[in-house]
C-alpha positions as MATLAB code, in Angstrom:
seq = 'FGQWAPYRVPTVRVGDAAAPCRDTRAASCPVPGHPCLSGIDPDQVVDALRTLTVGGGGR';
ca = [
     -31.528  101.558  113.153;
     -27.879  100.632  112.989;
     -26.766  103.783  111.250;
     -28.258  105.985  113.987;
     -27.076  103.959  116.991;
     -24.279  105.337  119.154;
     -20.820  104.202  118.024;
     -19.478  101.209  119.956;
     -22.270  101.346  122.530;
     -24.201   98.104  123.126;
     -27.808   98.319  121.972;
     -30.835   96.051  121.773;
     -33.752   96.810  119.492;
     -37.243   96.262  120.840;
     -40.492   97.186  119.145;
     -41.729   96.954  115.570;
     -38.863   97.697  113.194;
     -41.339   97.871  110.295;
     -43.636  100.470  111.912;
     -44.874  103.325  109.697;
     -42.795  105.889  111.608;
     -39.484  104.060  111.048;
     -38.104  106.405  108.383;
     -39.303  109.743  109.741;
     -36.427  110.509  112.158;
     -39.023  112.605  114.005;
     -38.305  113.774  117.541;
     -41.962  113.110  118.415;
     -43.866  110.162  116.966;
     -46.063  111.329  114.061;
     -48.149  108.118  114.131;
     -51.064  107.934  116.583;
     -50.899  105.055  119.027;
     -47.122  104.602  118.761;
     -47.293  101.338  116.760;
     -43.570  100.648  117.111;
     -43.863  100.577  120.912;
     -47.419   99.476  121.693;
     -46.700   95.789  121.141;
     -43.655   95.561  123.394;
     -44.080   93.027  126.153;
     -42.473   93.968  129.492;
     -40.560   90.667  129.390;
     -38.871   91.848  126.171;
     -37.585   94.901  128.017;
     -36.285   92.783  130.890;
     -34.564   90.425  128.421;
     -32.971   93.393  126.637;
     -31.663   94.761  129.932;
     -30.232   91.378  130.836;
     -28.509   91.199  127.466;
     -26.959   94.631  127.963;
     -25.781   93.954  131.492;
     -24.067   90.619  130.764;
     -20.413   91.210  131.558;
     -21.153   94.776  132.632;
     -21.019   94.098  136.327;
     -24.810   94.433  136.691;
     -24.611   98.207  137.158;
];
């Protein structure tokens, strides 16, 4: 994940980092059911957004 993230841009990882599709670098998920995303709770997304907007003026 870290090696493909944008340089010096804040990021938060959500989802299953050990999902079967993790090493494919595919533009479209090759694994049915999107296992890396299907278990994400909406509260995790909200928490990630809050983390990214701390000190960012809430834009």
